[in-house]
PDB file of C-alpha atoms in Angstrom:
ATOM      1  CA  MET A   1       1.275  -3.083 -18.693  1.00 81.00           C
ATOM      2  CA  ALA A   2       4.851  -4.343 -17.317  1.00 92.00           C
ATOM      3  CA  ILE A   3       6.958  -2.167 -15.041  1.00 97.00           C
ATOM      4  CA  THR A   4      10.085  -2.201 -16.517  1.00 98.00           C
ATOM      5  CA  ILE A   5      13.187  -1.339 -14.174  1.00 98.00           C
ATOM      6  CA  VAL A   6      17.184  -0.923 -15.419  1.00 98.00           C
ATOM      7  CA  VAL A   7      19.548  -1.543 -12.944  1.00 96.00           C
ATOM      8  CA  ALA A   8      22.910   0.223 -13.631  1.00 93.00           C
ATOM      9  CA  ASN A   9      25.811   1.698 -12.572  1.00 90.00           C
ATOM     10  CA  ARG A  10      29.009   2.708 -14.565  1.00 82.00           C
ATOM     11  CA  LYS A  11      31.170   1.161 -11.901  1.00 74.00           C
ATOM     12  CA  GLY A  12      31.775  -2.432 -12.160  1.00 68.00           C
ATOM     13  CA  GLY A  13      31.379  -4.723  -9.014  1.00 67.00           C
ATOM     14  CA  SER A  14      28.473  -2.403  -7.946  1.00 73.00           C
ATOM     15  CA  GLY A  15      26.199  -5.062  -6.813  1.00 90.00           C
ATOM     16  CA  LYS A  16      24.382  -4.680  -9.834  1.00 94.00           C
ATOM     17  CA  THR A  17      23.622  -8.134 -10.868  1.00 96.00           C
ATOM     18  CA  THR A  18      23.177  -9.480  -7.239  1.00 97.00           C
ATOM     19  CA  SER A  19      20.504  -6.871  -6.953  1.00 98.00           C
ATOM     20  CA  THR A  20      18.779  -7.500 -10.154  1.00 98.00           C
ATOM     21  CA  ILE A  21      18.380 -11.396  -9.607  1.00 98.00           C
ATOM     22  CA  ASN A  22      17.458 -10.994  -5.825  1.00 98.00           C
ATOM     23  CA  ILE A  23      14.925  -8.127  -6.402  1.00 98.00           C
ATOM     24  CA  ALA A  24      13.536 -10.241  -9.489  1.00 98.00           C
ATOM     25  CA  ASP A  25      12.884 -13.452  -7.186  1.00 98.00           C
ATOM     26  CA  GLY A  26      11.560 -10.972  -4.518  1.00 98.00           C
ATOM     27  CA  LEU A  27       9.026  -9.745  -6.781  1.00 98.00           C
ATOM     28  CA  ALA A  28       8.173 -13.023  -8.043  1.00 97.00           C
ATOM     29  CA  ARG A  29       7.624 -14.452  -4.504  1.00 97.00           C
ATOM     30  CA  GLN A  30       5.005 -11.496  -3.827  1.00 96.00           C
ATOM     31  CA  GLY A  31       3.266 -13.243  -6.731  1.00 96.00           C
ATOM     32  CA  LYS A  32       4.186 -10.846  -9.753  1.00 97.00           C
ATOM     33  CA  LYS A  33       4.903 -12.203 -12.948  1.00 96.00           C
ATOM     34  CA  VAL A  34       8.792 -11.198 -13.757  1.00 97.00           C
ATOM     35  CA  LEU A  35      11.033 -11.404 -16.734  1.00 96.00           C
ATOM     36  CA  VAL A  36      15.047 -10.541 -16.299  1.00 97.00           C
ATOM     37  CA  ILE A  37      16.924  -9.651 -19.249  1.00 97.00           C
ATOM     38  CA  ASP A  38      20.382 -10.027 -18.947  1.00 97.00           C
ATOM     39  CA  ALA A  39      21.929  -7.458 -21.518  1.00 96.00           C
ATOM     40  CA  ASP A  40      25.602  -7.453 -20.178  1.00 95.00           C
ATOM     41  CA  SER A  41      28.102  -9.648 -22.212  1.00 94.00           C
ATOM     42  CA  GLN A  42      29.702 -10.644 -18.843  1.00 94.00           C
ATOM     43  CA  ALA A  43      26.640 -12.661 -18.555  1.00 96.00           C
ATOM     44  CA  GLN A  44      26.741 -12.691 -14.621  1.00 96.00           C
ATOM     45  CA  ALA A  45      22.693 -12.702 -14.449  1.00 96.00           C
ATOM     46  CA  THR A  46      22.922 -15.661 -16.539  1.00 96.00           C
ATOM     47  CA  ILE A  47      25.769 -17.307 -14.465  1.00 96.00           C
ATOM     48  CA  SER A  48      23.969 -16.547 -11.122  1.00 96.00           C
ATOM     49  CA  CYS A  49      21.114 -18.502 -12.488  1.00 95.00           C
ATOM     50  CA  GLY A  50      23.366 -21.449 -13.068  1.00 93.00           C
ATOM     51  CA  ILE A  51      23.045 -21.327 -16.752  1.00 94.00           C
ATOM     52  CA  LEU A  52      26.627 -22.011 -18.764  1.00 93.00           C
ATOM     53  CA  PRO A  53      26.468 -18.938 -21.289  1.00 93.00           C
ATOM     54  CA  HIS A  54      28.584 -21.267 -23.764  1.00 90.00           C
ATOM     55  CA  GLN A  55      26.138 -23.735 -23.910  1.00 88.00           C
ATOM     56  CA  LEU A  56      23.385 -21.592 -25.174  1.00 89.00           C
ATOM     57  CA  THR A  57      22.391 -21.046 -28.857  1.00 86.00           C
ATOM     58  CA  MET A  58      19.459 -18.517 -28.106  1.00 89.00           C
ATOM     59  CA  THR A  59      20.237 -15.192 -26.099  1.00 92.00           C
ATOM     60  CA  ILE A  60      19.599 -11.561 -26.017  1.00 93.00           C
ATOM     61  CA  TYR A  61      22.247 -11.274 -28.713  1.00 92.00           C
ATOM     62  CA  GLN A  62      20.168 -13.560 -31.386  1.00 89.00           C
ATOM     63  CA  LEU A  63      16.847 -11.482 -29.875  1.00 88.00           C
ATOM     64  CA  MET A  64      18.112  -8.332 -30.793  1.00 88.00           C
ATOM     65  CA  HIS A  65      19.111  -9.221 -34.052  1.00 86.00           C
ATOM     66  CA  LEU A  66      15.920 -10.188 -34.726  1.00 83.00           C
ATOM     67  CA  MET A  67      14.652  -6.846 -33.632  1.00 83.00           C
ATOM     68  CA  ALA A  68      17.172  -4.784 -35.664  1.00 83.00           C
ATOM     69  CA  ALA A  69      16.203  -7.180 -38.860  1.00 80.00           C
ATOM     70  CA  ARG A  70      12.337  -6.300 -38.056  1.00 71.00           C
ATOM     71  CA  ASP A  71      11.915  -9.880 -38.486  1.00 63.00           C
ATOM     72  CA  ASN A  72       7.868 -10.451 -39.002  1.00 56.00           C
ATOM     73  CA  THR A  73       7.492 -13.747 -37.115  1.00 63.00           C
ATOM     74  CA  SER A  74       5.917 -13.461 -33.777  1.00 61.00           C
ATOM     75  CA  LEU A  75       8.300 -12.889 -30.954  1.00 66.00           C
ATOM     76  CA  ASN A  76       5.748 -14.420 -28.732  1.00 64.00           C
ATOM     77  CA  SER A  77       5.743 -17.693 -30.098  1.00 65.00           C
ATOM     78  CA  LEU A  78       9.756 -17.503 -30.313  1.00 69.00           C
ATOM     79  CA  LEU A  79      10.176 -16.366 -26.852  1.00 74.00           C
ATOM     80  CA  LYS A  80       9.605 -19.589 -25.018  1.00 74.00           C
ATOM     81  CA  ASP A  81      12.636 -20.874 -26.886  1.00 75.00           C
ATOM     82  CA  PHE A  82      15.108 -17.960 -25.490  1.00 76.00           C
ATOM     83  CA  LEU A  83      13.749 -18.367 -21.998  1.00 80.00           C
ATOM     84  CA  GLN A  84      16.195 -20.164 -19.629  1.00 75.00           C
ATOM     85  CA  GLY A  85      16.281 -21.371 -16.224  1.00 73.00           C
ATOM     86  CA  ASP A  86      14.106 -22.990 -13.674  1.00 84.00           C
ATOM     87  CA  LYS A  87      13.596 -19.966 -11.200  1.00 91.00           C
ATOM     88  CA  ALA A  88      10.223 -18.231  -9.885  1.00 94.00           C
ATOM     89  CA  PHE A  89      11.201 -15.664 -12.796  1.00 96.00           C
ATOM     90  CA  ASP A  90      11.987 -16.099 -16.480  1.00 94.00           C
ATOM     91  CA  LEU A  91      15.392 -15.410 -17.713  1.00 95.00           C
ATOM     92  CA  ILE A  92      16.462 -13.991 -21.264  1.00 94.00           C
ATOM     93  CA  PRO A  93      20.207 -15.264 -20.881  1.00 95.00           C
ATOM     94  CA  SER A  94      23.258 -13.096 -22.359  1.00 96.00           C
ATOM     95  CA  SER A  95      26.672 -14.512 -23.608  1.00 94.00           C
ATOM     96  CA  PRO A  96      29.949 -12.880 -24.833  1.00 93.00           C
ATOM     97  CA  ASP A  97      28.680 -12.731 -28.321  1.00 92.00           C
ATOM     98  CA  LEU A  98      26.676  -9.845 -27.024  1.00 93.00           C
ATOM     99  CA  SER A  99      29.802  -7.320 -27.008  1.00 91.00           C
ATOM    100  CA  ALA A 100      29.994  -7.203 -30.890  1.00 92.00           C
ATOM    101  CA  LEU A 101      26.144  -6.315 -31.011  1.00 90.00           C
ATOM    102  CA  GLU A 102      27.044  -2.672 -31.000  1.00 86.00           C
ATOM    103  CA  ILE A 103      29.056  -2.650 -34.334  1.00 90.00           C
ATOM    104  CA  GLU A 104      26.627  -5.229 -35.889  1.00 89.00           C
ATOM    105  CA  ILE A 105      23.413  -2.918 -35.238  1.00 85.00           C
ATOM    106  CA  ALA A 106      25.382   0.474 -35.674  1.00 83.00           C
ATOM    107  CA  GLU A 107      23.538   1.274 -38.699  1.00 83.00           C
ATOM    108  CA  SER A 108      19.661  -0.154 -37.901  1.00 82.00           C
ATOM    109  CA  PRO A 109      17.221   2.130 -37.814  1.00 79.00           C
ATOM    110  CA  ALA A 110      15.875   3.021 -34.195  1.00 80.00           C
ATOM    111  CA  ARG A 111      18.864   1.406 -32.904  1.00 88.00           C
ATOM    112  CA  GLU A 112      18.351   2.809 -29.634  1.00 92.00           C
ATOM    113  CA  GLY A 113      14.778   1.606 -29.580  1.00 92.00           C
ATOM    114  CA  LEU A 114      15.223  -2.278 -30.024  1.00 91.00           C
ATOM    115  CA  LEU A 115      14.883  -3.293 -26.164  1.00 93.00           C
ATOM    116  CA  GLN A 116      11.561  -0.962 -26.066  1.00 94.00           C
ATOM    117  CA  ASP A 117      10.540  -2.631 -29.482  1.00 89.00           C
ATOM    118  CA  LEU A 118      11.056  -6.207 -27.759  1.00 89.00           C
ATOM    119  CA  LEU A 119       9.070  -5.185 -24.783  1.00 92.00           C
ATOM    120  CA  LEU A 120       5.948  -4.025 -26.919  1.00 89.00           C
ATOM    121  CA  GLU A 121       5.925  -7.521 -28.639  1.00 84.00           C
ATOM    122  CA  ILE A 122       5.337  -9.247 -25.292  1.00 86.00           C
ATOM    123  CA  GLU A 123       3.345  -6.505 -23.337  1.00 87.00           C
ATOM    124  CA  GLY A 124       0.802  -8.038 -21.355  1.00 90.00           C
ATOM    125  CA  THR A 125       3.045 -10.994 -20.548  1.00 90.00           C
ATOM    126  CA  TYR A 126       4.958  -9.856 -17.465  1.00 94.00           C
ATOM    127  CA  ASP A 127       4.189  -7.562 -14.427  1.00 97.00           C
ATOM    128  CA  TYR A 128       7.796  -6.661 -13.962  1.00 98.00           C
ATOM    129  CA  VAL A 129      10.816  -6.477 -16.474  1.00 98.00           C
ATOM    130  CA  LEU A 130      14.043  -6.162 -14.816  1.00 98.00           C
ATOM    131  CA  ILE A 131      17.027  -5.362 -16.954  1.00 98.00           C
ATOM    132  CA  ASP A 132      20.406  -5.988 -15.989  1.00 97.00           C
ATOM    133  CA  LEU A 133      23.053  -3.373 -17.898  1.00 95.00           C
ATOM    134  CA  PRO A 134      26.522  -3.259 -18.721  1.00 93.00           C
ATOM    135  CA  PRO A 135      28.735  -0.514 -17.026  1.00 89.00           C
ATOM    136  CA  ALA A 136      29.617   0.996 -20.150  1.00 87.00           C
ATOM    137  CA  LEU A 137      27.437   3.357 -21.762  1.00 87.00           C
ATOM    138  CA  GLY A 138      26.907   2.327 -25.216  1.00 90.00           C
ATOM    139  CA  LEU A 139      23.969   1.537 -27.473  1.00 92.00           C
ATOM    140  CA  ILE A 140      23.130  -1.437 -25.088  1.00 94.00           C
ATOM    141  CA  THR A 141      22.790   0.605 -22.127  1.00 95.00           C
ATOM    142  CA  VAL A 142      21.145   3.394 -23.927  1.00 95.00           C
ATOM    143  CA  ASN A 143      18.882   0.564 -25.234  1.00 95.00           C
ATOM    144  CA  GLY A 144      18.220  -0.429 -21.583  1.00 97.00           C
ATOM    145  CA  LEU A 145      17.458   3.348 -20.676  1.00 97.00           C
ATOM    146  CA  VAL A 146      15.212   3.993 -23.390  1.00 97.00           C
ATOM    147  CA  ALA A 147      12.936   1.088 -22.976  1.00 97.00           C
ATOM    148  CA  ALA A 148      12.483   1.597 -19.069  1.00 98.00           C
ATOM    149  CA  ASP A 149      10.153   3.357 -16.764  1.00 97.00           C
ATOM    150  CA  TRP A 150      12.580   3.267 -13.638  1.00 98.00           C
ATOM    151  CA  LEU A 151      16.253   3.535 -12.475  1.00 98.00           C
ATOM    152  CA  VAL A 152      17.793   1.656  -9.756  1.00 98.00           C
ATOM    153  CA  ILE A 153      21.326   2.636  -9.029  1.00 96.00           C
ATOM    154  CA  PRO A 154      23.177   0.366  -6.485  1.00 96.00           C
ATOM    155  CA  ILE A 155      26.170   2.099  -4.861  1.00 95.00           C
ATOM    156  CA  GLU A 156      28.595   0.674  -2.608  1.00 93.00           C
ATOM    157  CA  PRO A 157      29.004   3.293   0.762  1.00 91.00           C
ATOM    158  CA  SER A 158      32.508   4.724  -0.362  1.00 88.00           C
ATOM    159  CA  PHE A 159      33.385   8.127  -1.823  1.00 83.00           C
ATOM    160  CA  LEU A 160      34.889   6.847  -4.851  1.00 85.00           C
ATOM    161  CA  SER A 161      31.601   5.431  -5.606  1.00 87.00           C
ATOM    162  CA  MET A 162      29.901   9.115  -5.334  1.00 87.00           C
ATOM    163  CA  ASP A 163      31.662   9.484  -8.838  1.00 86.00           C
ATOM    164  CA  GLY A 164      30.133   6.692 -10.283  1.00 86.00           C
ATOM    165  CA  LEU A 165      26.556   7.778  -8.838  1.00 91.00           C
ATOM    166  CA  ALA A 166      26.925  11.511 -10.146  1.00 90.00           C
ATOM    167  CA  GLN A 167      27.586  10.063 -13.556  1.00 90.00           C
ATOM    168  CA  MET A 168      24.550   7.824 -13.709  1.00 93.00           C
ATOM    169  CA  MET A 169      22.461  10.878 -12.696  1.00 94.00           C
ATOM    170  CA  GLY A 170      23.910  12.645 -15.360  1.00 94.00           C
ATOM    171  CA  ILE A 171      23.199   9.953 -17.926  1.00 95.00           C
ATOM    172  CA  LEU A 172      19.443   9.800 -16.501  1.00 96.00           C
ATOM    173  CA  TYR A 173      19.113  13.497 -17.009  1.00 96.00           C
ATOM    174  CA  ARG A 174      20.488  13.395 -20.747  1.00 96.00           C
ATOM    175  CA  ILE A 175      18.310  10.368 -21.512  1.00 96.00           C
ATOM    176  CA  ASN A 176      15.321  12.498 -20.042  1.00 96.00           C
ATOM    177  CA  ALA A 177      16.174  15.259 -22.422  1.00 97.00           C
ATOM    178  CA  GLU A 178      16.681  13.325 -25.513  1.00 95.00           C
ATOM    179  CA  LEU A 179      15.032  10.091 -25.629  1.00 95.00           C
ATOM    180  CA  ASN A 180      13.010   8.856 -22.764  1.00 97.00           C
ATOM    181  CA  PRO A 181      11.111  11.961 -20.620  1.00 97.00           C
ATOM    182  CA  ASP A 182       9.390   9.047 -18.823  1.00 96.00           C
ATOM    183  CA  LEU A 183      12.177   7.421 -17.168  1.00 97.00           C
ATOM    184  CA  ARG A 184      12.588   7.968 -13.114  1.00 97.00           C
ATOM    185  CA  LEU A 185      14.854   7.268 -10.555  1.00 97.00           C
ATOM    186  CA  LEU A 186      13.222   4.639  -8.404  1.00 97.00           C
ATOM    187  CA  GLY A 187      16.129   4.574  -5.896  1.00 97.00           C
ATOM    188  CA  ILE A 188      19.714   4.296  -5.150  1.00 97.00           C
ATOM    189  CA  LEU A 189      20.468   1.230  -3.532  1.00 97.00           C
ATOM    190  CA  PRO A 190      23.297   1.142  -1.082  1.00 96.00           C
ATOM    191  CA  VAL A 191      25.052  -2.111  -1.233  1.00 96.00           C
ATOM    192  CA  LYS A 192      27.833  -4.074   0.916  1.00 95.00           C
ATOM    193  CA  CYS A 193      27.090  -1.831   3.727  1.00 94.00           C
ATOM    194  CA  ASP A 194      28.440  -2.027   7.375  1.00 93.00           C
ATOM    195  CA  LEU A 195      26.263   0.645   8.948  1.00 89.00           C
ATOM    196  CA  ARG A 196      28.634   0.394  11.986  1.00 91.00           C
ATOM    197  CA  THR A 197      31.396   2.582  10.090  1.00 93.00           C
ATOM    198  CA  ASN A 198      31.510   6.260  10.144  1.00 94.00           C
ATOM    199  CA  LEU A 199      32.319   6.076   6.081  1.00 92.00           C
ATOM    200  CA  ALA A 200      29.116   4.108   5.461  1.00 93.00           C
ATOM    201  CA  ARG A 201      27.095   6.496   7.341  1.00 93.00           C
ATOM    202  CA  SER A 202      28.651   9.501   6.061  1.00 93.00           C
ATOM    203  CA  VAL A 203      28.084   8.344   2.383  1.00 93.00           C
ATOM    204  CA  LEU A 204      24.605   7.541   3.044  1.00 94.00           C
ATOM    205  CA  HIS A 205      23.991  10.848   4.608  1.00 93.00           C
ATOM    206  CA  GLU A 206      25.624  12.755   1.768  1.00 92.00           C
ATOM    207  CA  ILE A 207      23.638  10.609  -0.894  1.00 92.00           C
ATOM    208  CA  ALA A 208      20.472  11.819   1.072  1.00 93.00           C
ATOM    209  CA  HIS A 209      21.622  15.389   1.514  1.00 92.00           C
ATOM    210  CA  ASN A 210      22.199  15.533  -2.208  1.00 91.00           C
ATOM    211  CA  PHE A 211      19.508  13.645  -3.912  1.00 92.00           C
ATOM    212  CA  GLY A 212      16.999  13.346  -1.105  1.00 92.00           C
ATOM    213  CA  GLU A 213      16.003  11.018   1.865  1.00 93.00           C
ATOM    214  CA  GLU A 214      13.282   9.480  -0.462  1.00 94.00           C
ATOM    215  CA  GLN A 215      15.639   8.692  -2.841  1.00 95.00           C
ATOM    216  CA  LEU A 216      17.276   6.195  -0.913  1.00 96.00           C
ATOM    217  CA  LEU A 217      16.106   2.366  -1.036  1.00 97.00           C
ATOM    218  CA  PRO A 218      16.747   0.339   2.071  1.00 97.00           C
ATOM    219  CA  PRO A 219      20.523  -0.718   2.508  1.00 96.00           C
ATOM    220  CA  ILE A 220      21.873  -3.873   1.959  1.00 97.00           C
ATOM    221  CA  ARG A 221      24.231  -4.953   4.597  1.00 96.00           C
ATOM    222  CA  ASN A 222      27.505  -6.973   4.138  1.00 94.00           C
ATOM    223  CA  ASP A 223      26.548 -10.754   4.092  1.00 96.00           C
ATOM    224  CA  ILE A 224      28.798 -13.483   2.912  1.00 97.00           C
ATOM    225  CA  LYS A 225      25.983 -15.337   1.794  1.00 98.00           C
ATOM    226  CA  LEU A 226      25.312 -12.881  -0.925  1.00 97.00           C
ATOM    227  CA  ALA A 227      28.740 -13.549  -2.271  1.00 95.00           C
ATOM    228  CA  GLU A 228      28.108 -17.230  -1.989  1.00 97.00           C
ATOM    229  CA  ALA A 229      24.623 -17.785  -3.565  1.00 97.00           C
ATOM    230  CA  PRO A 230      25.673 -17.131  -7.239  1.00 96.00           C
ATOM    231  CA  SER A 231      28.103 -19.887  -6.990  1.00 96.00           C
ATOM    232  CA  PHE A 232      25.459 -22.347  -6.432  1.00 97.00           C
ATOM    233  CA  GLY A 233      23.068 -20.643  -9.066  1.00 95.00           C
ATOM    234  CA  LYS A 234      20.713 -19.429  -6.592  1.00 97.00           C
ATOM    235  CA  THR A 235      19.310 -16.309  -5.423  1.00 97.00           C
ATOM    236  CA  ILE A 236      19.425 -15.420  -1.803  1.00 98.00           C
ATOM    237  CA  PHE A 237      15.975 -16.706  -0.995  1.00 98.00           C
ATOM    238  CA  GLU A 238      16.714 -20.010  -2.429  1.00 98.00           C
ATOM    239  CA  TYR A 239      19.970 -20.287  -0.788  1.00 98.00           C
ATOM    240  CA  ALA A 240      19.702 -18.820   2.577  1.00 98.00           C
ATOM    241  CA  PRO A 241      16.027 -17.483   2.843  1.00 98.00           C
ATOM    242  CA  SER A 242      16.789 -16.177   6.603  1.00 98.00           C
ATOM    243  CA  CYS A 243      20.081 -14.586   6.403  1.00 98.00           C
ATOM    244  CA  ARG A 244      20.533 -11.104   6.354  1.00 97.00           C
ATOM    245  CA  GLY A 245      20.855 -10.472   2.838  1.00 97.00           C
ATOM    246  CA  ALA A 246      17.492 -12.016   2.191  1.00 98.00           C
ATOM    247  CA  GLN A 247      15.872  -9.906   5.002  1.00 98.00           C
ATOM    248  CA  ASP A 248      17.478  -6.756   2.966  1.00 98.00           C
ATOM    249  CA  TYR A 249      16.471  -7.655  -0.374  1.00 98.00           C
ATOM    250  CA  LYS A 250      12.809  -8.029   1.007  1.00 98.00           C
ATOM    251  CA  ALA A 251      12.509  -4.976   2.514  1.00 98.00           C
ATOM    252  CA  VAL A 252      14.025  -3.434  -0.874  1.00 98.00           C
ATOM    253  CA  THR A 253      11.134  -5.659  -2.815  1.00 98.00           C
ATOM    254  CA  ARG A 254       8.650  -3.844  -0.776  1.00 98.00           C
ATOM    255  CA  ALA A 255      10.089  -0.557  -1.135  1.00 97.00           C
ATOM    256  CA  ILE A 256      10.000  -1.012  -5.205  1.00 97.00           C
ATOM    257  CA  LEU A 257       6.304  -2.379  -4.879  1.00 97.00           C
ATOM    258  CA  LEU A 258       5.400   0.774  -3.150  1.00 96.00           C
ATOM    259  CA  LYS A 259       7.438   3.121  -4.946  1.00 93.00           C
ATOM    260  CA  SER A 260       6.343   1.720  -8.732  1.00 90.00           C
ATOM    261  CA  GLY A 261       2.576   1.865  -7.539  1.00 79.00           C
ATOM    262  CA  GLU A 262       2.111  -1.669  -6.575  1.00 62.00           C
ATOM    263  CA  GLU A 263       0.765  -3.015  -3.244  1.00 57.00           C
ATOM    264  CA  ALA A 264       3.578  -4.604  -1.108  1.00 47.00           C
TER     265      ALA A 264
END
């Protein structure tokens, strides 16, 4: 059974997409079969993989419509037409069209469970599924949280980011109570960290105090190569495998394998 991880934060620019792509590649390099679903209409995960959304005709938008229509065509036979990219992991891309989906499926039965239905259709194909969610708490985000086993919350070490973290924890508790009691926090992932500063250390201390040291994943240090890699359509492991960013995401990957019950 695939382990499904959503990467989410209410705050934009939190390292959500960078973390999704690099964790996926890290898992794939550990021999895991990995699928990334870009469920954000900004399509940044798609673009980060070197794919131009406006050139695509089959994205998560069309796939979600198939699920909403309860099309009887086997999704396993169709899935290869949706998969894009040349990475060690598979990608279901996104496009700006996805922004209209919430209105279009508003009357669909079980509209909160469309992504969950999709994952059931492809059960047994992957070891891990990672879903990059939009920052807004809408129907697409709810779909991801309903479908997932685990939640990763990336956060910059600033006190303003703590509010976004508190909001995400509140959302987790609501989803647990109302829609998915099995969703668990895999970890809070500090990104863009300068551990030499008092601010970063203070924020990490505050997170550990409020949520427990065990909820902190290894921090991702500041590294310009993490910002450069997407412009070349590459993950950090492809672009600069010996840099700090690659070392840090390798440590995060090991932590995720251990915490999700896999061997590192």
